Amino acid sequence: MKTKIEPFKIKTVEAIPMTTVAQREGYLKEAFYNLFTLRSDKVTIDLLTDSGTTAMSDRQWGALMYADEAYAGSVSYYKFEDAVKKITGFKEVIPTHQGRAAERILFQAMGVEGKFIPNNTHFDTTRGNIEFSHGFAFDLLNEKGKNPEIIDDFKGNMDIAKLEDFIKEKGAENIPVCFITVTNNAGGGQPVSMQNIRETKELCNKYNIPLFLDCCRFAENCYFIKKREKGYENKSILEIAQEMFSYADGATMSAKKDGMSNTGGFLATNNEKLARDARTILIVTEGFVTYGGLARRDLEALAIGFEEVMDENYLSYRIGQVEYLGNQLIKNNVPILNPPGGHGIFLDAKRFLPNMPTSQFPAQVIANEIYRLSGVRTVEIGSLMFGESTIMDLVRLAIPRRVYTQNHIDYVVEACTEAYENRNNLKGLKIVWEAPILRHFTAKLAPID
Ligand code: F0G
């Protein structure tokens, strides 16, 4: 059969709010033109994030009931630990309430003050946590990854030559850890190849620098490796994941993504001393070592989620749905970052609104227009998030896992296409208030007259 179907049927439904253009114009004004400030009962289709928005399976919902809520030594924790160890092979697994908690604990335990931390592209919370601990975060993405128009298989790859220059310039003793983010969220959900991870590890070994993966979307990355990298076509996702993690000394994960669940995360490593220090911080700030700030039922759901996310029928549907959205937009001439990523489609604001300066937040203007027209909420990943020097100015349409159907996606295509057709009538935005760090979450904006 040629028709690709959702590899699940629906057992419970949740009504979605339907609103009018006039109502949404009012909601936008009340929200100071920042979609993070919008109440979700004003949103028809929510593509703000794929994080924690997954629809859990019947198995996961069932597991919530038989989870063991013991404070210490919960059986549910051990199922979670086993699942993480099976995939990553790391000896020490520390649960956290979400990804950024794992990041904070890691950087605090390592001590990154005055130190330099490279990554293909730091996600905003990773950068935020490094800077909050008075370290310096650097993005060393390969050149192709910075150009939304170039089509390439692994646009998330680390620029290894640049990494070596960076290590020589800063001094290996000033680099406590090197990161690779799979897939590269801020760079369009683009995958990193196995070869690139292996070569990055070889370079890190040469200078005695540990390599960590920010592995929120590890299964999506492994699926791309299977489809695109020679030698992996007959390997299972689990085998590919095991090889990928074998090149790393540790990982942080927001399990709200490829944990197929609504909350959770972990810090995992083979470094026993680091794990001991991290657990001390965990107990002071998050919770005991066998729950890390989570309800034990969350750990139970995650143990199942880690299994479900590696199902190739699921991954083929997942990556296929995102690709379908991208291809429909391309057909309608809406400029997107190419090729489609793993967890979403990213509109290219620089080609969408070529005459609007980045200081007027063109990607935010587009996101607001899509919402005004349709009630579809997207998120700006551009000059509002990263400042005016941002390399790419993007609007991310992050697709929650197992949540929306083909018809919902067609509605999103129509919304983006209409926004594009109306591009010449769009006006820029200015900031009227901003926080000193991670400003995009809470900034207040106003249209420029
Ligand atoms: N790293 C990456 C690559 C991420 O995408 C995220 C979260 C985090 C770390 C932090 O994890 O939210 O659990 O604390 N990304 C979400 C997003 C928020 O919308 O892309 P967290």
Coordinates of C-alpha atoms and ligand atoms in Angstrom, one line a residue:
M1 CA 0.0 0.0 0.0
K2 CA 1.2 3.5 -0.8
T3 CA -0.9 5.4 1.7
K4 CA 1.0 6.0 4.9
I5 CA -1.2 5.7 8.0
E6 CA -0.9 6.8 11.6
P7 CA 0.3 3.5 13.2
F8 CA -2.2 3.9 16.1
K9 CA -5.9 4.4 16.6
I10 CA -7.5 6.9 18.9
K11 CA -8.9 5.8 22.3
T12 CA -9.4 9.1 24.0
V13 CA -10.1 12.5 22.4
E14 CA -9.5 16.1 23.7
A15 CA -11.6 18.9 22.2
I16 CA -9.6 21.8 20.7
P17 CA -10.6 25.4 20.9
M18 CA -12.0 27.1 17.8
T19 CA -11.8 30.9 17.7
T20 CA -12.3 33.7 15.1
V21 CA -9.7 36.0 13.5
A22 CA -11.2 39.0 15.4
Q23 CA -10.9 37.1 18.7
R24 CA -7.3 36.1 18.0
E25 CA -6.4 39.7 17.2
G26 CA -7.6 40.6 20.7
Y27 CA -5.7 37.7 22.3
L28 CA -2.5 38.7 20.5
K29 CA -2.7 42.2 21.9
E30 CA -3.4 40.9 25.4
A31 CA -0.4 38.6 25.1
F32 CA 1.9 41.5 24.1
Y33 CA 2.5 39.8 20.8
N34 CA 4.4 37.0 22.5
L35 CA 2.9 33.5 21.9
F36 CA 4.5 32.2 25.1
T37 CA 2.1 34.5 27.0
L38 CA -1.0 33.1 25.3
R39 CA -3.3 30.9 27.2
S40 CA -3.6 27.5 25.6
D41 CA -7.4 27.6 25.5
K42 CA -6.9 30.3 22.8
V43 CA -4.8 27.9 20.7
T44 CA -6.4 25.6 18.0
I45 CA -3.3 23.6 17.0
D46 CA -0.3 24.0 19.3
L47 CA 3.1 23.6 17.5
L48 CA 4.9 25.7 20.1
T49 CA 6.9 22.7 21.1
D50 CA 7.3 18.9 20.8
S51 CA 8.4 18.9 24.4
G52 CA 6.2 17.3 27.0
T53 CA 3.3 17.4 24.5
T54 CA 3.4 13.8 23.4
A55 CA 0.2 11.6 23.5
M56 CA 1.1 8.7 25.8
S57 CA 0.0 5.2 24.7
D58 CA -2.5 3.0 26.5
R59 CA 0.4 1.0 27.9
Q60 CA 1.9 4.1 29.4
W61 CA -1.4 5.3 30.9
G62 CA -2.0 1.8 32.3
A63 CA 1.5 1.9 33.8
L64 CA 0.8 5.1 35.8
M65 CA -1.6 3.0 37.9
Y66 CA 0.8 0.2 38.8
A67 CA 3.8 2.5 39.3
D68 CA 5.5 2.3 42.7
E69 CA 5.5 5.7 44.5
A70 CA 8.1 4.7 47.1
Y71 CA 10.4 7.7 47.9
A72 CA 13.5 5.5 48.0
G73 CA 14.3 2.5 45.9
S74 CA 11.1 2.6 43.8
V75 CA 10.8 -0.4 41.5
S76 CA 9.6 2.2 38.8
Y77 CA 13.0 3.9 39.1
Y78 CA 14.8 0.6 38.4
K79 CA 12.7 0.1 35.2
F80 CA 13.6 3.6 34.1
E81 CA 17.3 3.0 34.9
D82 CA 17.3 -0.3 33.0
A83 CA 15.7 1.3 29.9
V84 CA 18.3 4.1 29.9
K85 CA 21.2 1.7 30.5
K86 CA 20.1 -0.6 27.7
I87 CA 20.1 2.3 25.2
T88 CA 23.1 4.3 26.4
G89 CA 25.3 1.8 28.1
F90 CA 26.2 4.5 30.8
K91 CA 26.9 3.1 34.3
E92 CA 25.4 6.1 36.2
V93 CA 21.9 7.2 35.6
I94 CA 20.5 10.2 37.4
P95 CA 16.8 11.1 36.9
T96 CA 15.9 14.8 36.7
H97 CA 12.5 16.6 36.3
Q98 CA 13.5 17.8 32.8
G99 CA 16.5 18.4 30.6
R100 CA 17.6 21.8 31.9
A101 CA 17.9 20.4 35.4
A102 CA 20.3 17.8 34.1
E103 CA 22.2 20.6 32.4
R104 CA 22.3 22.8 35.6
I105 CA 23.5 19.9 37.7
L106 CA 26.2 18.9 35.2
F107 CA 27.6 22.3 34.8
Q108 CA 27.5 23.0 38.6
A109 CA 29.2 19.6 39.3
M110 CA 31.9 20.2 36.7
G111 CA 32.5 23.8 37.6
V112 CA 32.4 25.8 34.3
E113 CA 33.2 29.3 35.6
G114 CA 35.5 30.9 33.1
K115 CA 35.5 27.8 30.9
F116 CA 34.6 27.2 27.3
I117 CA 32.0 24.7 26.1
P118 CA 31.6 23.9 22.4
N119 CA 28.5 22.2 20.8
N120 CA 27.2 21.9 17.3
T121 CA 24.5 24.3 18.4
H122 CA 23.6 24.9 22.1
F123 CA 19.9 24.9 22.8
D124 CA 18.8 28.0 24.6
T125 CA 18.6 26.4 28.0
T126 CA 22.0 24.7 27.6
R127 CA 23.6 28.1 26.7
G128 CA 21.6 29.7 29.5
N129 CA 22.8 27.2 32.1
I130 CA 26.4 27.6 31.0
E131 CA 26.2 31.4 31.1
F132 CA 24.4 31.3 34.4
S133 CA 27.4 29.3 35.8
H134 CA 29.7 32.0 34.3
G135 CA 31.0 29.8 31.5
F136 CA 31.1 30.5 27.8
A137 CA 29.0 28.6 25.2
F138 CA 30.2 28.3 21.6
D139 CA 28.4 26.9 18.5
L140 CA 30.7 25.1 16.0
L141 CA 28.1 23.9 13.4
N142 CA 29.4 23.0 9.9
E143 CA 28.8 25.7 7.3
K144 CA 26.1 23.8 5.4
G145 CA 24.0 23.7 8.5
K146 CA 23.9 27.5 8.6
N147 CA 22.4 27.8 5.2
P148 CA 18.6 27.0 5.1
E149 CA 18.7 26.5 1.3
I150 CA 21.4 23.8 1.0
I151 CA 20.1 20.3 1.0
D152 CA 22.4 17.8 2.8
D153 CA 22.0 14.6 4.8
F154 CA 23.6 15.6 8.0
K155 CA 23.4 19.4 8.5
G156 CA 23.6 19.0 12.3
N157 CA 27.3 17.9 12.1
M158 CA 30.0 19.5 14.2
D159 CA 32.7 21.3 12.2
I160 CA 35.6 19.2 13.3
A161 CA 38.3 21.3 11.8
K162 CA 36.9 24.4 13.6
L163 CA 36.6 22.4 16.8
E164 CA 40.3 21.5 16.7
D165 CA 41.2 25.2 16.1
F166 CA 38.9 26.1 19.0
I167 CA 40.6 23.6 21.3
K168 CA 44.1 24.9 20.3
E169 CA 43.0 28.6 20.8
K170 CA 41.2 28.1 24.2
G171 CA 43.5 25.4 25.5
A172 CA 42.2 21.9 26.3
E173 CA 42.5 22.5 30.0
N174 CA 39.9 25.2 29.7
I175 CA 37.3 23.0 28.0
P176 CA 35.7 20.7 30.6
V177 CA 33.4 19.1 28.1
C178 CA 32.4 19.1 24.5
F179 CA 28.7 18.6 23.5
I180 CA 26.9 17.4 20.4
T181 CA 23.1 17.9 20.3
V182 CA 21.1 15.2 18.5
T183 CA 19.2 16.2 16.5
N184 CA 20.3 19.8 16.2
N185 CA 17.1 21.5 17.5
A186 CA 18.1 25.1 17.1
G187 CA 19.6 24.4 13.6
G188 CA 16.4 23.0 12.2
G189 CA 16.1 19.5 13.8
Q190 CA 18.9 18.3 11.5
P191 CA 20.7 15.0 12.2
V192 CA 24.3 14.4 13.1
S193 CA 26.0 11.4 11.3
M194 CA 27.6 8.5 13.1
Q195 CA 30.9 9.3 11.4
N196 CA 30.8 12.9 12.7
I197 CA 30.1 11.7 16.3
R198 CA 32.9 9.1 16.0
E199 CA 35.4 11.7 14.6
T200 CA 34.4 14.3 17.2
K201 CA 35.1 11.6 19.9
E202 CA 38.5 10.8 18.3
L203 CA 39.4 14.5 18.4
C204 CA 38.2 14.9 22.0
N205 CA 40.3 11.8 23.0
K206 CA 43.4 13.4 21.5
Y207 CA 43.0 16.4 23.9
N208 CA 41.5 14.4 26.8
I209 CA 38.1 16.3 26.7
P210 CA 35.0 14.3 27.6
L211 CA 32.2 14.2 24.9
F212 CA 28.6 14.5 26.1
L213 CA 25.5 14.1 23.9
D214 CA 22.4 16.3 24.4
C215 CA 20.2 13.4 23.3
C216 CA 16.6 14.7 23.6
R217 CA 15.8 13.4 20.1
F218 CA 18.2 10.4 19.9
A219 CA 15.7 8.1 18.2
E220 CA 14.9 10.6 15.5
N221 CA 18.7 11.0 14.9
C222 CA 19.2 7.2 14.7
Y223 CA 16.4 6.9 12.2
F224 CA 18.0 9.4 9.9
I225 CA 21.3 7.5 10.3
K226 CA 19.5 4.3 9.3
K227 CA 18.0 6.0 6.3
R228 CA 20.9 8.1 5.1
E229 CA 24.3 6.7 6.3
K230 CA 25.9 3.8 4.5
G231 CA 26.3 0.7 6.6
Y232 CA 23.4 1.3 8.9
E233 CA 20.4 0.3 6.7
N234 CA 20.1 -3.1 8.2
K235 CA 20.7 -2.2 11.8
S236 CA 18.0 -1.8 14.4
I237 CA 17.4 1.7 16.0
L238 CA 18.6 0.2 19.3
E239 CA 21.8 -1.0 17.8
I240 CA 22.4 2.4 16.1
A241 CA 21.7 4.2 19.4
Q242 CA 24.0 1.9 21.3
E243 CA 26.8 2.6 18.9
M244 CA 26.1 6.4 19.0
F245 CA 26.2 6.5 22.8
S246 CA 29.4 4.3 22.9
Y247 CA 31.3 7.3 21.6
A248 CA 30.1 9.5 24.4
D249 CA 31.3 9.8 28.0
G250 CA 27.9 11.0 29.2
A251 CA 24.6 12.6 28.1
T252 CA 21.9 15.0 29.2
M253 CA 18.4 14.3 28.1
S254 CA 15.1 16.1 28.1
A255 CA 12.9 12.9 28.1
K256 CA 9.9 15.2 27.3
K257 CA 10.9 14.6 23.6
D258 CA 12.0 11.0 22.7
G259 CA 11.0 9.7 26.1
M260 CA 7.5 9.8 24.7
S261 CA 6.2 11.3 27.9
N262 CA 5.0 14.5 29.4
T263 CA 7.9 15.2 31.7
G264 CA 11.3 13.9 32.8
G265 CA 15.0 13.9 32.0
F266 CA 18.3 12.4 33.0
L267 CA 22.0 13.0 33.4
A268 CA 24.0 9.8 32.6
T269 CA 27.7 9.2 32.6
N270 CA 30.5 6.7 33.1
N271 CA 32.4 9.1 35.4
E272 CA 31.7 7.9 38.9
K273 CA 33.2 11.0 40.6
L274 CA 31.0 13.3 38.5
A275 CA 28.0 11.2 39.2
R276 CA 28.6 11.4 43.0
D277 CA 28.9 15.1 42.9
A278 CA 25.8 15.4 40.7
R279 CA 23.8 13.2 43.1
T280 CA 24.7 15.5 46.0
I281 CA 23.4 18.5 44.1
L282 CA 20.4 16.5 43.0
I283 CA 19.4 15.7 46.6
V284 CA 19.8 19.3 47.7
T285 CA 17.8 20.8 44.8
E286 CA 15.7 18.2 43.0
G287 CA 14.9 15.1 45.1
F288 CA 16.3 11.8 46.1
V289 CA 18.5 9.8 43.7
T290 CA 15.7 7.3 42.7
Y291 CA 13.2 10.0 41.6
G292 CA 15.0 13.3 40.9
G293 CA 12.0 15.5 41.2
L294 CA 9.6 13.2 39.3
A295 CA 6.6 11.2 40.4
R296 CA 7.6 7.6 40.1
R297 CA 4.7 7.1 37.7
D298 CA 6.5 9.4 35.3
L299 CA 9.5 7.1 35.5
E300 CA 7.3 4.1 34.8
A301 CA 5.8 5.9 31.7
L302 CA 9.3 6.8 30.5
A303 CA 10.6 3.2 30.7
I304 CA 7.9 2.3 28.2
G305 CA 8.3 5.4 26.2
F306 CA 12.0 4.7 25.5
E307 CA 10.9 1.4 24.0
E308 CA 8.0 2.8 22.0
V309 CA 10.1 5.6 20.5
M310 CA 12.5 3.1 18.8
D311 CA 9.6 1.3 17.0
E312 CA 10.4 1.8 13.3
N313 CA 6.7 1.9 12.3
Y314 CA 6.4 4.9 14.7
L315 CA 9.5 6.6 13.5
S316 CA 8.6 6.2 9.8
Y317 CA 5.2 7.8 10.5
R318 CA 6.8 10.5 12.7
I319 CA 9.5 11.6 10.3
G320 CA 7.1 11.0 7.4
Q321 CA 4.5 13.4 8.9
V322 CA 7.1 16.2 9.3
E323 CA 8.3 15.6 5.8
Y324 CA 4.8 15.7 4.4
L325 CA 4.3 19.1 6.0
G326 CA 7.5 20.4 4.6
N327 CA 6.8 19.1 1.1
Q328 CA 3.4 20.7 1.0
L329 CA 4.9 24.0 2.0
I330 CA 7.6 23.8 -0.6
K331 CA 4.9 23.0 -3.2
N332 CA 3.1 26.3 -2.1
N333 CA 6.4 28.2 -2.4
V334 CA 6.6 28.9 1.3
P335 CA 10.3 29.2 2.2
I336 CA 11.4 26.6 4.7
L337 CA 14.8 25.4 6.0
N338 CA 15.7 22.4 3.9
P339 CA 15.6 19.5 4.2
P340 CA 12.7 18.9 6.6
G341 CA 14.0 18.1 10.1
G342 CA 13.1 15.4 12.6
H343 CA 10.7 17.1 15.0
G344 CA 9.4 20.0 12.9
I345 CA 9.5 22.4 10.0
F346 CA 11.3 25.7 10.3
L347 CA 10.1 28.6 8.1
D348 CA 13.0 30.8 6.8
A349 CA 12.1 34.3 7.9
K350 CA 15.0 35.8 5.9
R351 CA 13.4 34.6 2.6
F352 CA 9.8 35.0 3.9
L353 CA 10.3 38.7 4.8
P354 CA 13.5 39.7 3.0
N355 CA 13.1 43.4 3.6
M356 CA 12.3 43.4 7.3
P357 CA 15.4 43.9 9.4
T358 CA 16.2 41.3 12.1
S359 CA 15.9 44.1 14.7
Q360 CA 12.1 44.1 13.9
F361 CA 11.9 40.3 14.7
P362 CA 10.5 39.1 11.3
A363 CA 10.2 35.4 12.5
Q364 CA 8.0 36.6 15.5
V365 CA 6.0 38.7 13.0
I366 CA 5.3 35.6 10.9
A367 CA 4.5 33.4 13.9
N368 CA 2.0 36.0 15.1
E369 CA 0.4 36.2 11.6
I370 CA 0.0 32.5 11.4
Y371 CA -1.7 32.5 14.8
R372 CA -3.9 35.5 13.8
L373 CA -5.1 33.7 10.6
S374 CA -5.6 30.2 12.0
G375 CA -5.1 29.8 15.8
V376 CA -2.0 27.7 15.0
R377 CA 0.7 28.5 17.6
T378 CA 4.4 28.2 16.4
V379 CA 7.6 29.5 18.0
E380 CA 10.2 32.0 17.0
I381 CA 13.8 30.7 16.9
G382 CA 15.6 33.8 15.7
S383 CA 16.5 37.3 16.6
L384 CA 14.1 37.4 19.6
M385 CA 15.6 34.2 21.0
F386 CA 19.3 34.7 20.1
G387 CA 19.7 38.4 19.5
E388 CA 20.2 40.4 16.3
S389 CA 23.4 38.5 15.4
T390 CA 21.5 35.3 14.9
I391 CA 22.7 33.3 11.9
M392 CA 19.3 32.0 10.9
D393 CA 15.9 33.6 11.6
L394 CA 13.3 30.8 11.9
V395 CA 9.7 30.1 12.8
R396 CA 9.6 26.5 14.2
L397 CA 6.5 24.4 13.7
A398 CA 7.3 21.7 16.2
I399 CA 5.1 18.6 15.8
P400 CA 4.0 16.9 19.1
R401 CA 4.4 13.2 18.9
R402 CA 1.3 11.1 18.1
V403 CA -1.1 14.1 18.6
Y404 CA -2.2 15.5 15.3
T405 CA -3.7 13.8 12.2
Q406 CA -3.2 14.4 8.5
N407 CA -6.1 16.9 8.4
H408 CA -4.6 18.9 11.2
I409 CA -1.4 19.1 9.2
D410 CA -3.3 20.2 6.0
Y411 CA -4.8 23.0 8.1
V412 CA -1.3 24.1 9.2
V413 CA -0.2 24.1 5.5
E414 CA -3.1 26.4 4.6
A415 CA -2.4 28.7 7.5
C416 CA 1.3 29.1 6.6
T417 CA 0.5 29.5 2.9
E418 CA -2.1 32.3 3.7
A419 CA 0.4 34.1 5.9
Y420 CA 3.0 33.9 3.1
E421 CA 0.5 35.3 0.6
N422 CA -0.2 38.2 3.0
R423 CA 3.5 38.9 3.7
N424 CA 3.6 42.3 2.1
N425 CA 1.1 43.7 4.6
L426 CA 3.1 42.6 7.7
K427 CA 4.6 45.2 10.1
G428 CA 7.6 44.8 12.3
L429 CA 7.7 44.5 16.1
K430 CA 9.6 46.2 18.9
I431 CA 10.4 45.1 22.5
V432 CA 8.8 47.1 25.2
W433 CA 10.1 45.0 28.1
E434 CA 12.6 42.1 28.4
A435 CA 14.2 39.9 31.0
P436 CA 18.1 39.8 31.3
I437 CA 18.3 36.1 30.3
L438 CA 16.2 33.9 28.0
R439 CA 14.2 37.0 27.1
H440 CA 12.0 35.4 24.4
F441 CA 9.9 33.5 27.0
T442 CA 8.6 36.7 28.7
A443 CA 9.4 39.6 26.5
K444 CA 6.6 42.1 25.8
L445 CA 6.3 43.4 22.2
A446 CA 4.4 46.0 20.3
P447 CA 3.8 46.6 16.6
I448 CA 5.9 49.3 15.0
D449 CA 3.6 52.0 13.5
Ligands
F0G1 N1 18.3 20.5 24.8 C1 17.6 20.5 23.7 C2 18.2 20.2 22.4 C3 16.2 20.9 23.8 O1 15.5 20.9 22.7 C4 15.6 21.2 25.0 C5 14.3 21.6 25.2 C6 16.5 21.1 26.2 C7 17.8 20.7 26.0 C8 15.9 21.4 27.6 O2 15.0 20.5 28.0 O3 12.9 21.7 28.3 O4 13.2 19.5 29.3 O5 14.4 21.5 30.2 N2 13.6 22.0 24.2 C9 12.2 22.4 24.2 C10 11.8 22.8 22.8 C11 11.8 23.3 25.3 O6 10.8 23.4 22.7 O7 12.6 22.6 21.9 P1 13.8 20.8 29.0

